[in-house]
Coordinates of C-alpha atoms in Angstrom, one line a residue:
M781 CA -13.7 84.5 74.9
A782 CA -14.7 87.5 73.8
T783 CA -18.2 88.0 73.0
Q784 CA -20.3 90.8 70.5
K785 CA -23.2 91.3 69.2
G786 CA -24.7 88.4 67.8
Y787 CA -21.3 86.0 68.1
S788 CA -18.7 85.0 70.2
Y789 CA -14.6 84.1 69.8
R790 CA -11.9 82.5 71.4
K791 CA -8.6 81.9 69.8
K792 CA -7.4 78.8 69.2
G793 CA -3.7 78.2 68.1
N794 CA -3.0 80.9 65.5
N795 CA -6.6 80.9 64.3
Y796 CA -10.2 82.0 65.5
Q797 CA -12.9 79.4 66.2
I798 CA -16.0 81.8 66.1
I799 CA -20.1 80.8 67.3
V800 CA -22.8 82.3 66.2
S801 CA -26.3 81.5 67.5
Y802 CA -28.9 80.4 65.0
K803 CA -32.4 79.0 66.1
N804 CA -31.0 78.9 69.3
Q805 CA -28.2 76.1 68.7
P806 CA -24.4 76.9 68.1
F807 CA -22.9 76.9 65.5
Y808 CA -19.2 77.3 64.8
T809 CA -16.7 78.4 61.8
T810 CA -12.8 79.2 61.7
Y811 CA -10.8 82.0 61.2
K812 CA -7.6 81.9 59.9
P813 CA -5.9 85.6 59.8
P814 CA -3.4 86.2 57.0
K815 CA 0.0 84.9 57.9
D816 CA 2.6 87.5 55.2
K817 CA 0.7 90.4 57.4
K818 CA 0.0 91.6 61.0
L819 CA -3.4 92.9 61.7
S820 CA -3.8 95.2 64.2
P821 CA -6.5 94.6 66.9
S822 CA -9.1 96.8 65.4
K823 CA -8.4 95.6 61.5
L824 CA -8.3 91.7 63.5
E825 CA -11.8 92.8 65.5
Q826 CA -13.3 93.8 61.8
E827 CA -12.3 90.6 59.9
I828 CA -14.0 88.4 62.3
R829 CA -16.8 90.1 62.6
K830 CA -17.0 90.2 58.5
C831 CA -16.8 86.4 58.8
A832 CA -18.8 85.7 61.4
T833 CA -21.8 88.0 59.3
E834 CA -20.7 85.9 56.5
F835 CA -21.3 82.8 58.0
L836 CA -25.0 83.5 59.4
D837 CA -25.8 84.5 56.3
S838 CA -24.6 81.5 55.2
L839 CA -27.1 79.6 57.9
T840 CA -29.8 81.6 57.6
Y841 CA -30.2 82.2 53.4
G842 CA -28.8 79.3 52.6
F843 CA -25.4 80.4 51.1
T844 CA -22.8 77.5 51.1
N845 CA -19.3 78.1 52.1
K846 CA -17.2 76.7 49.2
K847 CA -15.8 79.6 47.3
Y848 CA -15.7 78.8 43.9
K849 CA -13.3 81.2 41.0
F850 CA -14.7 82.6 38.2
S851 CA -13.6 80.5 35.7
E852 CA -13.9 77.4 37.9
Y853 CA -17.7 77.5 37.9
A854 CA -17.7 78.8 34.5
D855 CA -16.4 75.6 33.4
Y856 CA -19.4 73.8 35.2
V857 CA -22.0 75.8 34.2
I858 CA -21.2 75.2 30.7
E859 CA -20.7 71.4 31.1
T860 CA -24.1 71.3 32.6
M861 CA -25.5 72.9 29.6
K862 CA -23.7 70.4 27.8
S863 CA -25.6 67.9 29.2
N864 CA -29.0 69.5 29.1
G865 CA -28.5 69.1 25.1
T866 CA -27.5 72.8 24.6
K867 CA -26.2 73.3 21.1
K868 CA -23.1 72.2 20.6
S869 CA -22.2 75.0 17.9
T870 CA -23.6 77.5 21.5
I871 CA -21.2 75.6 23.8
S872 CA -18.6 76.4 21.1
G873 CA -19.6 79.9 21.4
Y874 CA -19.7 80.6 24.9
K875 CA -16.0 78.8 25.0
K876 CA -14.8 80.8 22.8
L877 CA -16.4 84.0 24.9
L878 CA -14.5 82.7 28.0
D879 CA -11.0 82.9 26.1
R880 CA -11.5 86.6 26.7
I881 CA -13.4 87.0 29.9
N882 CA -11.3 84.4 32.2
P883 CA -8.1 86.4 31.7
L884 CA -10.0 89.6 33.4
I885 CA -11.8 88.0 36.1
G886 CA -11.8 84.3 36.1
N887 CA -9.4 84.2 38.9
M888 CA -11.8 86.0 41.5
E889 CA -13.8 84.5 43.7
L890 CA -17.6 84.6 42.6
S891 CA -18.5 86.3 45.6
E892 CA -16.2 89.0 45.0
I893 CA -18.0 90.3 42.2
T894 CA -19.4 93.5 42.2
P895 CA -21.5 95.6 39.5
Q896 CA -18.4 98.2 39.5
I897 CA -16.2 95.2 38.7
L898 CA -18.1 94.2 35.6
N899 CA -19.0 97.4 34.5
R900 CA -15.1 97.9 34.4
T901 CA -14.7 94.3 32.7
Y902 CA -17.0 95.7 29.8
Q903 CA -14.9 98.5 29.1
K904 CA -11.4 96.3 29.1
L905 CA -13.7 94.4 26.5
A906 CA -14.2 97.1 24.3
N907 CA -11.3 98.8 24.5
S908 CA -9.4 95.0 23.4
D909 CA -8.6 93.8 19.7
K910 CA -10.4 91.3 18.0
K911 CA -6.9 89.8 17.3
Q912 CA -8.7 88.1 14.5
G913 CA -6.8 86.0 11.8
S914 CA -6.5 83.6 9.9
A915 CA -2.8 81.4 8.6
T916 CA -2.7 80.4 4.8
C917 CA 0.3 77.6 4.1
T918 CA 3.0 78.6 2.5
P919 CA 4.7 75.9 -0.1
L920 CA 7.2 74.4 2.5
L921 CA 4.2 72.3 4.8
A922 CA 3.6 70.2 1.1
Q923 CA 7.0 69.7 1.0
T924 CA 7.6 69.0 4.5
I925 CA 4.9 66.4 4.4
K926 CA 5.9 64.8 1.1
E927 CA 9.6 64.3 2.2
H928 CA 9.2 62.8 6.1
N929 CA 6.2 60.6 4.1
I930 CA 3.8 61.9 6.6
T931 CA 0.2 61.5 6.6
K932 CA -2.6 64.0 7.3
K933 CA -4.4 61.2 10.3
S934 CA -1.0 61.7 11.8
I935 CA -0.8 65.7 12.0
H936 CA -4.6 65.6 13.1
E937 CA -3.6 62.8 16.3
K938 CA -0.5 64.8 17.3
A939 CA -1.5 68.2 16.7
D940 CA -4.7 67.2 18.4
I941 CA -7.4 69.3 15.8
A942 CA -10.1 67.9 13.1
I943 CA -8.4 66.3 10.5
N944 CA -10.8 68.5 8.0
T945 CA -8.6 71.2 9.4
V946 CA -5.5 69.9 8.3
T947 CA -6.8 68.9 5.3
N948 CA -8.1 72.4 4.3
A949 CA -4.5 73.7 5.5
C950 CA -3.0 71.1 3.1
M951 CA -5.1 72.9 0.5
G952 CA -4.6 76.1 0.8
R953 CA -7.8 77.0 2.2
P954 CA -7.7 79.7 5.4
I955 CA -7.2 78.0 8.9
S956 CA -7.4 79.6 12.2
I957 CA -4.0 81.2 13.8
E958 CA -4.0 78.5 16.7
S959 CA -4.5 75.4 14.2
A960 CA -2.0 76.4 12.3
N961 CA 0.8 76.6 15.1
K962 CA -0.4 73.5 16.2
I963 CA 0.5 72.1 13.0
A964 CA 3.8 73.4 12.9
K965 CA 4.8 72.4 16.6
A966 CA 3.5 68.9 15.3
L967 CA 5.8 68.7 12.2
E968 CA 8.9 70.5 14.2
K969 CA 8.8 73.6 12.7
R970 CA 8.2 77.2 13.0
P971 CA 5.0 78.7 12.4
E972 CA 6.1 81.5 10.1
E973 CA 7.6 78.9 8.1
L974 CA 4.7 76.6 7.5
F975 CA 2.1 79.2 7.0
E976 CA 1.3 83.0 5.6
M977 CA -0.3 84.7 8.9
H978 CA -3.2 87.4 8.0
I979 CA -3.7 89.4 11.0
S980 CA -6.6 91.8 12.0
T981 CA -6.5 94.3 15.0
E982 CA -9.9 96.0 15.1
K983 CA -11.9 96.9 18.2
L984 CA -14.6 94.5 19.5
S985 CA -17.7 95.5 18.5
A986 CA -20.8 97.0 20.7
K987 CA -22.6 93.9 20.2
T988 CA -19.8 91.4 21.0
V989 CA -18.8 93.1 24.2
S990 CA -22.7 92.8 25.1
H991 CA -22.3 88.7 24.4
H992 CA -19.6 88.8 26.4
A993 CA -21.4 90.5 29.1
K994 CA -24.7 88.1 28.7
L995 CA -22.9 84.9 29.1
I996 CA -21.3 86.5 32.3
G997 CA -24.8 87.1 33.6
V998 CA -25.7 83.6 32.5
I999 CA -22.8 82.1 34.6
L1000 CA -23.7 84.4 37.8
S1001 CA -27.4 84.0 37.4
Q1002 CA -26.8 80.4 37.6
A1003 CA -24.4 80.6 41.0
E1004 CA -27.4 82.9 42.3
K1005 CA -29.9 80.2 42.1
E1006 CA -27.5 77.6 44.0
M1007 CA -26.8 80.0 46.6
L1008 CA -23.5 81.0 46.0
V1009 CA -23.4 84.6 45.8
K1010 CA -26.0 87.2 47.7
Y1011 CA -27.6 88.5 44.4
N1012 CA -26.2 88.7 40.3
A1013 CA -23.7 91.4 40.1
Y1014 CA -24.7 90.9 36.5
Q1015 CA -28.2 92.5 36.9
K1016 CA -26.9 95.7 38.5
S1017 CA -24.2 96.6 36.4
Q1018 CA -24.3 99.0 33.2
V1019 CA -24.8 96.0 30.7
P1020 CA -23.2 97.4 27.2
K1021 CA -26.3 98.2 24.5
C1022 CA -26.4 97.4 20.9
G1023 CA -26.7 99.9 18.3
S1024 CA -29.3 99.0 15.7
H1025 CA -27.8 97.4 11.9
E1026 CA -29.5 97.6 8.9
A1027 CA -29.4 94.6 6.9
D1028 CA -26.9 94.4 4.0
Y1029 CA -27.8 92.9 0.7
F1030 CA -27.5 92.8 -2.8
E1031 CA -29.0 95.0 -5.5
T1032 CA -30.3 93.1 -8.7
E1033 CA -27.8 94.6 -10.7
E1034 CA -25.3 92.8 -7.8
I1035 CA -27.7 89.6 -8.5
I1036 CA -27.8 89.6 -11.8
Y1037 CA -23.9 90.1 -11.6
I1038 CA -22.5 87.2 -9.5
L1039 CA -24.6 84.8 -11.6
K1040 CA -23.5 85.6 -15.0
C1041 CA -19.7 85.5 -13.3
L1042 CA -20.9 82.2 -11.7
E1043 CA -21.3 80.7 -15.7
N1044 CA -17.5 80.4 -15.4
E1045 CA -17.0 78.4 -12.2
P1046 CA -16.9 74.8 -11.4
L1047 CA -20.3 72.7 -11.6
K1048 CA -20.4 72.0 -7.4
W1049 CA -19.9 75.9 -6.7
Q1050 CA -22.6 77.2 -9.2
A1051 CA -25.0 74.8 -7.6
I1052 CA -24.1 75.8 -4.3
M1053 CA -23.9 79.8 -4.8
H1054 CA -27.1 79.9 -6.7
L1055 CA -28.9 78.1 -3.7
L1056 CA -27.5 80.9 -1.4
I1057 CA -29.1 83.2 -3.5
I1058 CA -32.3 82.0 -4.0
L1059 CA -32.8 80.3 -0.9
G1060 CA -31.0 83.0 1.8
G1061 CA -30.3 80.1 3.9
R1062 CA -27.6 79.4 5.8
R1063 CA -24.1 77.6 4.6
G1064 CA -25.2 74.9 7.1
E1065 CA -28.4 74.5 5.7
I1066 CA -26.7 74.0 2.1
A1067 CA -23.9 72.0 2.9
G1068 CA -26.7 70.5 4.9
L1069 CA -29.3 69.3 2.1
R1070 CA -30.1 66.1 0.1
F1071 CA -31.2 64.8 -3.0
D1072 CA -34.6 63.6 -1.8
R1073 CA -35.2 66.7 -0.1
I1074 CA -35.7 68.6 -3.5
D1075 CA -39.5 67.8 -4.6
W1076 CA -38.7 67.9 -8.8
E1077 CA -42.3 68.0 -9.7
N1078 CA -43.7 70.7 -7.5
K1079 CA -40.6 72.7 -7.4
Q1080 CA -39.6 73.1 -3.5
I1081 CA -36.8 72.0 -1.6
R1082 CA -37.0 70.9 2.1
L1083 CA -34.4 73.1 4.5
D1084 CA -34.3 70.5 7.4
T1085 CA -30.8 70.1 8.6
N1086 CA -27.9 71.8 9.3
L1087 CA -24.5 71.2 9.2
L1088 CA -21.9 72.5 11.3
Y1089 CA -18.2 72.4 12.6
N1090 CA -16.1 73.3 15.4
A1091 CA -12.6 71.9 16.3
E1092 CA -13.8 69.9 19.1
D1093 CA -16.0 67.6 16.7
G1094 CA -14.9 68.6 13.2
V1095 CA -18.3 68.4 10.7
Y1096 CA -21.7 66.9 12.5
V1097 CA -25.4 67.0 11.8
D1098 CA -27.2 69.6 14.3
T1099 CA -29.6 67.4 15.6
T1100 CA -30.8 70.2 18.4
K1101 CA -33.0 71.7 15.3
S1102 CA -36.6 71.6 16.1
T1103 CA -39.2 70.3 13.4
S1104 CA -40.6 74.0 13.6
G1105 CA -37.2 75.5 11.9
T1106 CA -38.3 72.9 8.4
R1107 CA -39.2 75.5 5.5
Y1108 CA -40.3 74.3 2.4
M1109 CA -38.9 76.7 -0.2
P1110 CA -40.0 77.0 -3.9
L1111 CA -37.4 76.9 -6.6
P1112 CA -37.5 78.8 -10.7
N1113 CA -37.1 76.7 -13.2
Q1114 CA -33.6 77.9 -13.5
T1115 CA -32.6 76.8 -10.1
I1116 CA -34.5 73.2 -11.2
E1117 CA -32.3 72.8 -14.2
L1118 CA -29.1 73.8 -12.4
L1119 CA -29.6 70.8 -10.1
K1120 CA -30.4 68.7 -12.8
K1121 CA -27.5 69.2 -14.3
Y1122 CA -25.3 69.0 -11.0
K1123 CA -27.3 65.3 -9.9
R1124 CA -25.7 64.2 -13.3
W1125 CA -22.3 65.7 -12.6
Y1126 CA -22.3 64.0 -9.0
F1127 CA -23.6 60.3 -9.7
E1128 CA -21.0 60.3 -12.4
L1129 CA -18.2 61.6 -9.7
R1130 CA -19.5 58.8 -7.8
M1131 CA -19.2 56.3 -10.1
A1132 CA -15.3 57.5 -11.0
N1133 CA -14.2 57.2 -7.0
G1134 CA -15.9 53.3 -6.9
D1135 CA -14.7 52.1 -3.3
R1136 CA -12.7 55.4 -2.8
W1137 CA -17.0 56.7 -2.2
E1138 CA -17.9 56.9 1.3
D1139 CA -21.6 57.5 1.1
S1140 CA -22.8 60.5 3.5
G1141 CA -26.0 61.2 1.9
F1142 CA -25.6 64.7 1.1
M1143 CA -25.9 66.8 -1.9
F1144 CA -22.5 68.8 -1.9
V1145 CA -19.9 66.9 -1.0
Q1146 CA -16.1 66.5 -0.6
D1147 CA -14.3 64.8 -3.8
N1148 CA -14.1 61.1 -1.9
G1149 CA -18.4 61.6 -1.0
K1150 CA -17.6 62.8 2.3
P1151 CA -19.5 65.8 4.2
M1152 CA -18.1 69.0 3.2
N1153 CA -16.9 71.5 5.8
P1154 CA -19.3 74.2 6.1
T1155 CA -17.0 76.8 6.5
S1156 CA -15.4 76.1 3.2
I1157 CA -18.4 78.5 1.5
T1158 CA -17.2 80.9 3.9
S1159 CA -13.9 80.4 2.2
Y1160 CA -14.9 80.5 -1.4
C1161 CA -17.0 83.0 -1.4
R1162 CA -14.2 85.3 0.1
K1163 CA -12.0 84.0 -3.0
F1164 CA -14.9 84.0 -5.5
G1165 CA -15.5 88.3 -4.3
K1166 CA -11.9 88.8 -4.8
K1167 CA -11.5 86.9 -8.5
Y1168 CA -14.9 89.5 -9.3

């Protein structure tokens, strides 16, 4: 048995048993030399000493011996947040950030992540492309669906994507390239046959890099609390700073022109766009409006519901919004008259649909009464901008 300051060890087969003394009691751990290379006596001694020191630290400070890879532990942290009531939109956003983080540090053990490694990770993120893109269908998509008598529901189930995404694709609305690839695979076609791809390769902004860095910090902070690492490397790294950004807004003349152009658009979109301008609300708040939220007499409307969408859950109501987020907004006479006109049209649409109508209770819906996807508002704004 070899004895060193604070610990001793002895060879047992191909491994080494290490004994450390803590509170006058012996504790045991094992060091396993690498099988693929032979260590020199001095290097072997160094590795045994390192193992003994880390083992003593785990006894002294409570660090566990379990070694997590970053990606494995990140999934655990995200699931914990989910079970603790974190917003679905936040969880979805974190998962997208991890798609870029994991290829860089996902296979590293938590204890291996240092400030220097994080600084290099931030640099790599800053130099990477957004690789953002969308896909719109070609005529072959509708032709393939019609020829093989395929339903949207069967594509949704086979491709494992939200049925709203399938509907948007069939209607020629932009969908993600990932969803387009899944639909093509489900239909046993090449993606470029069914879709026209629109890819943008801009560099990530400083703000986006900062979001990635902060998520790394959140994950390492939890690891520090659970005694899996000695310190949070994020706190000692050079976190990217975001420059200030001046808000972009329309001039009065532009608003007047937009309202004039809207007179040529369908009544539903006139009302939606008008409310976006008047209220300055989020798209999800507009999509989540109900007629009973309008106070016709006092000419005001209550914003208290946020309709959101993600690929995993489809369209859903954000139930985590606090009552402090409820806002009462005044409506000018022009908007009140437009909403009265739209309400008459809405109930005519409802009557015309008969049993096909699914009463979701929302003001702005699909032709069958189902809630509209809030992302379709973004798509419409993009097309409206190009048109005018």
